[in-house]
GROMACS .gro file of C-alpha atoms in nm:
model
  335
    1MET     CA    1  16.026  11.568  26.456
    2ALA     CA    2  15.773  11.870  26.543
    3ARG     CA    3  15.766  12.164  26.280
    4LYS     CA    4  15.797  12.522  26.370
    5ILE     CA    5  15.571  12.816  26.377
    6LEU     CA    6  15.667  13.121  26.215
    7THR     CA    7  15.506  13.480  26.301
    8PHE     CA    8  15.570  13.847  26.136
    9GLY     CA    9  15.496  14.150  26.275
   10GLU     CA   10  15.600  14.457  26.505
   11ILE     CA   11  15.803  14.434  26.821
   12ILE     CA   12  15.670  14.743  26.987
   13MET     CA   13  15.700  14.909  27.380
   14ARG     CA   14  15.443  14.957  27.564
   15LEU     CA   15  15.473  15.231  27.853
   16SER     CA   16  15.210  15.267  28.141
   17PRO     CA   17  15.179  15.435  28.470
   18PRO     CA   18  15.155  15.192  28.728
   19GLY     CA   19  14.860  15.124  28.976
   20ASN     CA   20  14.598  15.199  28.712
   21ARG     CA   21  14.665  15.533  28.724
   22THR     CA   22  14.634  15.836  28.497
   23MET     CA   23  14.932  15.955  28.270
   24LYS     CA   24  14.814  16.339  28.454
   25GLN     CA   25  14.878  16.131  28.844
   26SER     CA   26  15.206  15.984  28.773
   27HIS     CA   27  15.537  16.039  28.744
   28GLU     CA   28  15.666  15.712  28.666
   29MET     CA   29  15.619  15.475  28.413
   30GLU     CA   30  15.679  15.070  28.347
   31PHE     CA   31  15.770  14.921  28.022
   32PHE     CA   32  15.687  14.622  27.850
   33PHE     CA   33  15.772  14.444  27.504
   34GLY     CA   34  15.490  14.323  27.318
   35GLY     CA   35  15.332  14.362  26.980
   36THR     CA   36  15.071  14.196  26.831
   37GLU     CA   37  15.283  13.908  26.649
   38LEU     CA   38  15.509  13.886  26.884
   39ASN     CA   39  15.332  13.857  27.178
   40VAL     CA   40  15.172  13.544  26.995
   41ALA     CA   41  15.514  13.369  26.937
   42SER     CA   42  15.570  13.423  27.275
   43SER     CA   43  15.350  13.258  27.434
   44LEU     CA   44  15.359  12.950  27.175
   45ALA     CA   45  15.730  12.942  27.312
   46THR     CA   46  15.595  12.966  27.657
   47MET     CA   47  15.413  12.653  27.591
   48GLY     CA   48  15.708  12.439  27.449
   49CYS     CA   49  15.709  12.540  27.074
   50GLU     CA   50  15.950  12.577  26.828
   51VAL     CA   51  15.899  12.957  26.729
   52LYS     CA   52  16.059  13.229  26.466
   53HIS     CA   53  15.999  13.589  26.461
   54VAL     CA   54  16.034  13.807  26.173
   55SER     CA   55  16.085  14.181  26.222
   56ALA     CA   56  16.319  14.475  26.232
   57VAL     CA   57  16.416  14.663  26.571
   58SER     CA   58  16.595  14.995  26.602
   59ASP     CA   59  16.973  14.987  26.597
   60ASP     CA   60  17.077  15.122  26.942
   61PHE     CA   61  17.102  14.985  27.301
   62VAL     CA   62  16.657  14.992  27.288
   63GLY     CA   63  16.651  14.722  27.013
   64GLU     CA   64  16.945  14.513  27.179
   65SER     CA   65  16.701  14.492  27.500
   66ALA     CA   66  16.419  14.402  27.289
   67LEU     CA   67  16.564  14.128  27.105
   68SER     CA   68  16.736  14.048  27.409
   69PHE     CA   69  16.374  13.997  27.540
   70VAL     CA   70  16.251  13.800  27.266
   71LYS     CA   71  16.598  13.565  27.268
   72SER     CA   72  16.485  13.503  27.645
   73PHE     CA   73  16.180  13.271  27.524
   74GLY     CA   74  16.417  13.076  27.310
   75ILE     CA   75  16.222  13.228  26.987
   76ASP     CA   76  16.482  13.229  26.718
   77THR     CA   77  16.553  13.604  26.610
   78ASN     CA   78  16.783  13.564  26.311
   79PHE     CA   79  16.517  13.689  26.088
   80ILE     CA   80  16.520  14.021  26.258
   81SER     CA   81  16.688  14.313  26.134
   82LYS     CA   82  16.806  14.635  26.219
   83ASN     CA   83  16.770  14.993  26.115
   84GLU     CA   84  16.834  15.345  26.184
   85HIS     CA   85  16.472  15.432  26.276
   86PRO     CA   86  16.350  15.423  26.669
   87LEU     CA   87  16.169  15.088  26.802
   88GLY     CA   88  15.776  15.194  26.822
   89LEU     CA   89  15.618  15.260  27.123
   90TYR     CA   90  15.259  15.281  27.280
   91PHE     CA   91  15.156  15.433  27.608
   92LEU     CA   92  14.880  15.264  27.785
   93GLU     CA   93  14.621  15.415  28.091
   94VAL     CA   94  14.512  15.067  28.250
   95GLY     CA   95  14.117  15.109  28.337
   96SER     CA   96  13.905  14.989  28.634
   97SER     CA   97  13.571  14.917  28.677
   98VAL     CA   98  13.310  15.180  28.501
   99ARG     CA   99  13.648  15.337  28.357
  100ALA     CA  100  13.787  15.207  28.019
  101SER     CA  101  14.155  15.188  27.974
  102ARG     CA  102  14.334  15.443  27.700
  103ILE     CA  103  14.583  15.395  27.443
  104ALA     CA  104  14.746  15.679  27.250
  105TYR     CA  105  15.073  15.461  26.944
  106ASN     CA  106  15.409  15.624  26.848
  107ARG     CA  107  15.451  15.312  26.546
  108LEU     CA  108  15.411  15.499  26.253
  109ASN     CA  109  15.761  15.546  26.161
  110GLY     CA  110  15.970  15.322  26.384
  111SER     CA  111  16.188  15.050  26.288
  112PHE     CA  112  15.936  14.815  26.176
  113ALA     CA  113  15.751  15.077  25.946
  114ASN     CA  114  16.076  15.098  25.768
  115ILE     CA  115  16.147  14.716  25.721
  116GLU     CA  116  16.284  14.659  25.388
  117ALA     CA  117  16.066  14.495  25.137
  118GLY     CA  118  16.257  14.232  24.912
  119LYS     CA  119  16.494  14.201  25.173
  120ILE     CA  120  16.364  13.880  25.360
  121ASP     CA  121  16.498  13.562  25.266
  122TRP     CA  122  16.162  13.418  25.308
  123LYS     CA  123  16.228  13.072  25.196
  124ASN     CA  124  16.490  13.048  25.447
  125ALA     CA  125  16.291  13.157  25.726
  126LEU     CA  126  15.988  12.948  25.647
  127GLU     CA  127  16.195  12.605  25.614
  128ASP     CA  128  16.050  12.380  25.858
  129CYS     CA  129  15.772  12.569  25.936
  130ASP     CA  130  15.423  12.407  25.954
  131TYR     CA  131  15.246  12.745  26.057
  132PHE     CA  132  15.305  13.089  25.943
  133HIS     CA  133  15.064  13.392  26.158
  134TRP     CA  134  15.007  13.737  26.102
  135THR     CA  135  14.769  13.984  26.184
  136GLY     CA  136  14.622  14.281  26.001
  137ILE     CA  137  14.807  14.500  26.207
  138SER     CA  138  15.141  14.472  26.025
  139PRO     CA  139  15.016  14.575  25.702
  140GLY     CA  140  14.853  14.875  25.792
  141ILE     CA  141  15.166  15.034  25.951
  142SER     CA  142  15.391  15.070  25.585
  143LYS     CA  143  15.396  15.018  25.261
  144SER     CA  144  15.709  14.820  25.283
  145ALA     CA  145  15.532  14.616  25.598
  146TYR     CA  146  15.258  14.547  25.379
  147GLU     CA  147  15.496  14.420  25.066
  148SER     CA  148  15.689  14.187  25.324
  149LEU     CA  149  15.427  14.034  25.430
  150LYS     CA  150  15.269  13.981  25.080
  151GLU     CA  151  15.597  13.801  24.976
  152GLY     CA  152  15.586  13.582  25.281
  153LEU     CA  153  15.230  13.495  25.224
  154HIS     CA  154  15.277  13.408  24.862
  155THR     CA  155  15.642  13.183  24.958
  156ALA     CA  156  15.441  12.974  25.228
  157LEU     CA  157  15.151  12.917  25.038
  158GLU     CA  158  15.386  12.751  24.775
  159LEU     CA  159  15.524  12.566  25.060
  160GLY     CA  160  15.225  12.445  25.151
  161ILE     CA  161  15.197  12.555  25.510
  162GLU     CA  162  14.879  12.658  25.666
  163ILE     CA  163  14.835  13.023  25.725
  164THR     CA  164  14.666  13.188  25.992
  165THR     CA  165  14.528  13.509  26.020
  166ASP     CA  166  14.387  13.766  26.261
  167PRO     CA  167  14.271  14.040  26.042
  168ALA     CA  168  14.204  14.344  26.279
  169TYR     CA  169  14.126  14.646  26.125
  170ARG     CA  170  14.284  14.965  26.305
  171SER     CA  171  14.137  15.259  26.155
  172ASN     CA  172  14.458  15.479  26.301
  173LEU     CA  173  14.672  15.288  26.062
  174TRP     CA  174  14.668  15.305  25.679
  175LYS     CA  175  14.798  15.626  25.652
  176TYR     CA  176  15.028  15.549  25.350
  177GLY     CA  177  14.759  15.545  25.052
  178LYS     CA  178  14.644  15.187  25.065
  179ASN     CA  179  14.279  15.160  25.169
  180GLY     CA  180  14.260  14.909  25.446
  181ASN     CA  181  13.979  14.660  25.343
  182GLU     CA  182  14.083  14.621  24.995
  183VAL     CA  183  14.446  14.501  25.128
  184LEU     CA  184  14.316  14.298  25.420
  185LYS     CA  185  14.051  14.127  25.208
  186GLU     CA  186  14.371  13.997  24.961
  187LEU     CA  187  14.559  13.904  25.185
  188VAL     CA  188  14.348  13.668  25.402
  189SER     CA  189  14.237  13.567  25.037
  190LEU     CA  190  14.658  13.409  25.073
  191SER     CA  191  14.565  13.222  25.352
  192THR     CA  192  14.400  12.938  25.514
  193ILE     CA  193  14.290  12.949  25.857
  194PHE     CA  194  14.068  13.292  25.969
  195ILE     CA  195  14.082  13.425  26.331
  196GLY     CA  196  13.786  13.632  26.367
  197GLY     CA  197  13.418  13.684  26.368
  198VAL     CA  198  13.132  13.898  26.204
  199ASN     CA  199  13.272  14.208  26.283
  200GLU     CA  200  13.585  14.142  26.093
  201VAL     CA  201  13.408  13.981  25.813
  202ASN     CA  202  13.199  14.325  25.751
  203GLU     CA  203  13.497  14.524  25.796
  204ILE     CA  204  13.669  14.371  25.518
  205LEU     CA  205  13.385  14.257  25.267
  206ARG     CA  206  13.190  14.529  25.370
  207THR     CA  207  12.896  14.340  25.453
  208GLN     CA  208  12.606  14.456  25.736
  209PHE     CA  209  12.569  14.058  25.935
  210SER     CA  210  12.440  14.032  26.227
  211SER     CA  211  12.653  13.934  26.531
  212ASP     CA  212  12.428  13.640  26.619
  213LYS     CA  213  12.503  13.267  26.567
  214GLU     CA  214  12.300  13.292  26.245
  215GLY     CA  215  12.480  13.618  26.120
  216PHE     CA  216  12.808  13.448  26.220
  217LEU     CA  217  12.717  13.124  26.016
  218GLN     CA  218  12.660  13.355  25.690
  219ALA     CA  219  12.925  13.585  25.744
  220CYS     CA  220  13.141  13.275  25.738
  221GLU     CA  221  12.995  13.151  25.402
  222GLU     CA  222  13.015  13.480  25.211
  223LEU     CA  223  13.405  13.508  25.388
  224LYS     CA  224  13.459  13.140  25.233
  225ARG     CA  225  13.300  13.214  24.873
  226GLN     CA  226  13.503  13.539  24.833
  227CYS     CA  227  13.829  13.394  24.986
  228PRO     CA  228  13.800  13.046  24.879
  229SER     CA  229  14.132  12.938  25.032
  230ILE     CA  230  13.961  12.998  25.398
  231HIS     CA  231  13.896  12.659  25.549
  232LYS     CA  232  13.857  12.687  25.909
  233ILE     CA  233  13.676  12.972  26.078
  234PHE     CA  234  13.742  13.100  26.461
  235ASP     CA  235  13.591  13.324  26.668
  236LYS     CA  236  13.623  13.484  27.006
  237ILE     CA  237  13.362  13.679  27.179
  238ARG     CA  238  13.440  13.867  27.474
  239ILE     CA  239  13.223  14.059  27.655
  240GLY     CA  240  13.263  14.356  27.895
  241VAL     CA  241  13.028  14.369  28.190
  242THR     CA  242  13.319  14.662  28.338
  243ALA     CA  243  13.688  14.715  28.281
  244SER     CA  244  13.724  14.445  28.557
  245SER     CA  245  13.500  14.192  28.459
  246GLN     CA  246  13.477  13.999  28.128
  247GLN     CA  247  13.315  13.682  27.998
  248THR     CA  248  13.501  13.505  27.685
  249GLN     CA  249  13.358  13.250  27.458
  250GLY     CA  250  13.463  13.067  27.130
  251ARG     CA  251  13.285  12.961  26.858
  252ALA     CA  252  13.359  12.813  26.470
  253LEU     CA  253  13.249  12.672  26.165
  254ILE     CA  254  13.497  12.448  26.007
  255ASN     CA  255  13.303  12.167  25.680
  256GLY     CA  256  12.987  12.295  25.769
  257ASN     CA  257  12.996  12.200  26.115
  258TYR     CA  258  12.957  12.444  26.376
  259PHE     CA  259  13.040  12.404  26.778
  260GLU     CA  260  13.113  12.673  27.043
  261THR     CA  261  13.252  12.708  27.364
  262GLN     CA  262  13.089  12.744  27.733
  263PHE     CA  263  13.168  13.108  27.824
  264LEU     CA  264  13.478  13.165  28.135
  265GLU     CA  265  13.381  13.452  28.363
  266ILE     CA  266  13.726  13.648  28.463
  267ASP     CA  267  13.597  13.910  28.699
  268ASN     CA  268  13.950  14.065  28.861
  269VAL     CA  269  14.067  14.171  28.560
  270VAL     CA  270  14.463  14.224  28.579
  271ASP     CA  271  14.501  14.353  28.194
  272ARG     CA  272  14.318  14.323  27.906
  273ILE     CA  273  14.611  14.380  27.653
  274GLY     CA  274  14.719  14.080  27.449
  275THR     CA  275  14.382  13.826  27.530
  276GLY     CA  276  14.317  13.806  27.152
  277ASP     CA  277  14.653  13.711  27.081
  278ALA     CA  278  14.635  13.462  27.366
  279PHE     CA  279  14.352  13.343  27.208
  280ALA     CA  280  14.528  13.306  26.867
  281ALA     CA  281  14.826  13.124  26.992
  282GLY     CA  282  14.594  12.916  27.194
  283LEU     CA  283  14.436  12.821  26.910
  284ILE     CA  284  14.750  12.747  26.726
  285TYR     CA  285  14.913  12.509  26.975
  286GLY     CA  286  14.540  12.354  26.981
  287LEU     CA  287  14.533  12.309  26.630
  288LYS     CA  288  14.931  12.149  26.663
  289ASN     CA  289  14.798  11.885  26.917
  290PHE     CA  290  14.420  11.845  26.937
  291ASP     CA  291  14.141  11.829  26.755
  292ASP     CA  292  13.907  12.119  26.570
  293GLU     CA  293  13.677  12.163  26.872
  294LYS     CA  294  13.960  12.128  27.145
  295ALA     CA  295  14.177  12.353  27.013
  296LEU     CA  296  13.884  12.612  27.052
  297ASN     CA  297  13.848  12.512  27.398
  298PHE     CA  298  14.209  12.514  27.472
  299ALA     CA  299  14.180  12.860  27.297
  300ASN     CA  300  13.893  13.015  27.483
  301ALA     CA  301  14.075  12.902  27.820
  302ALA     CA  302  14.413  13.087  27.727
  303CYS     CA  303  14.230  13.423  27.610
  304ALA     CA  304  14.046  13.376  27.987
  305ILE     CA  305  14.382  13.309  28.166
  306LYS     CA  306  14.557  13.576  27.971
  307HIS     CA  307  14.341  13.821  28.157
  308THR     CA  308  14.477  13.756  28.457
  309ILE     CA  309  14.848  13.814  28.369
  310LEU     CA  310  15.028  14.191  28.375
  311GLY     CA  311  15.157  14.276  28.055
  312ASP     CA  312  15.112  14.184  27.660
  313ILE     CA  313  15.232  13.828  27.719
  314ASN     CA  314  15.053  13.538  27.836
  315TYR     CA  315  15.345  13.371  28.054
  316CYS     CA  316  15.104  13.076  28.125
  317SER     CA  317  15.198  12.693  28.043
  318ALA     CA  318  14.991  12.485  27.823
  319GLU     CA  319  14.941  12.262  28.141
  320ASP     CA  320  14.810  12.578  28.339
  321ILE     CA  321  14.548  12.631  28.049
  322LEU     CA  322  14.459  12.286  28.049
  323GLU     CA  323  14.384  12.312  28.404
  324VAL     CA  324  14.124  12.638  28.312
  325MET     CA  325  13.994  12.421  28.001
  326VAL     CA  326  13.829  12.126  28.222
  327GLY     CA  327  13.710  12.412  28.497
  328ASN     CA  328  13.978  12.398  28.743
  329SER     CA  329  13.934  12.762  28.813
  330GLY     CA  330  13.931  12.768  29.169
  331GLY     CA  331  14.220  12.908  29.208
  332ARG     CA  332  14.403  12.676  29.462
  333ILE     CA  333  14.788  12.738  29.568
  334LYS     CA  334  14.942  12.447  29.397
  335ARG     CA  335  15.220  12.300  29.609
   0.00000   0.00000   0.00000
């Protein structure tokens, strides 16, 4: 029987003016539900995986709408609690060509920030799971989110579950007195698969490795030395030509072996939000179904194709992603 994947993180609402407009130009907003870990969960569910999500939402019609959205993917919501705090949200102006996108967050006093540590039944939540995914955003939101995640990681390690982490560091978080670098190093040390590159290692370990191949290899070795539970490291490289044109590539170091993918080009970017989450979801799906090198290629293809999807979530199937992975990216109509 296929084992399940568990994700932990905020469900957040995104508000955007339509049509690449700025806020000053627009009198209407489009909204989407997302959140870094939920984006991963939804993408995995779309690809056919069984997924559970652990979170907290507002006890009102907005929270109910968020839950309905999560359930629409077939995701298990039994471990999503409710409280009296509002759902977190963020505002996005989508850039175009030489104009960059801009984001403003309103999440630090939201429902997920007030999730109750010690109230999650982690053993029950992690039952029948073989992967647990988290990112560095969650422990930065609040002390209770950090403590809840730490409890889950300890339980997952006891159960022998693979723990994937994208330890994204966001300096605009971490307002509750904890040092972000120290916390992320602590939590990465409770994980087994690292999804990040030189920038993430430098931020967590306060090192200064270069971003070229040699610097990546050195950073990986230092990460494994200081966080010995990590046994696989996968990195996503994105080169932004303009806001509308991007290139993506994946690279990895596993058991001393380095490998990388070819660059994939996206010439008409629809939405950059969630592309890193698409990479993480593609990687987890790949690790469950392919060897490590094919998993990396699948993740890079998932990242590339997400640039063509509006909203936070990659709605493409595994078959769609495989088409891009093997080079069928001409965009011909499927009849």
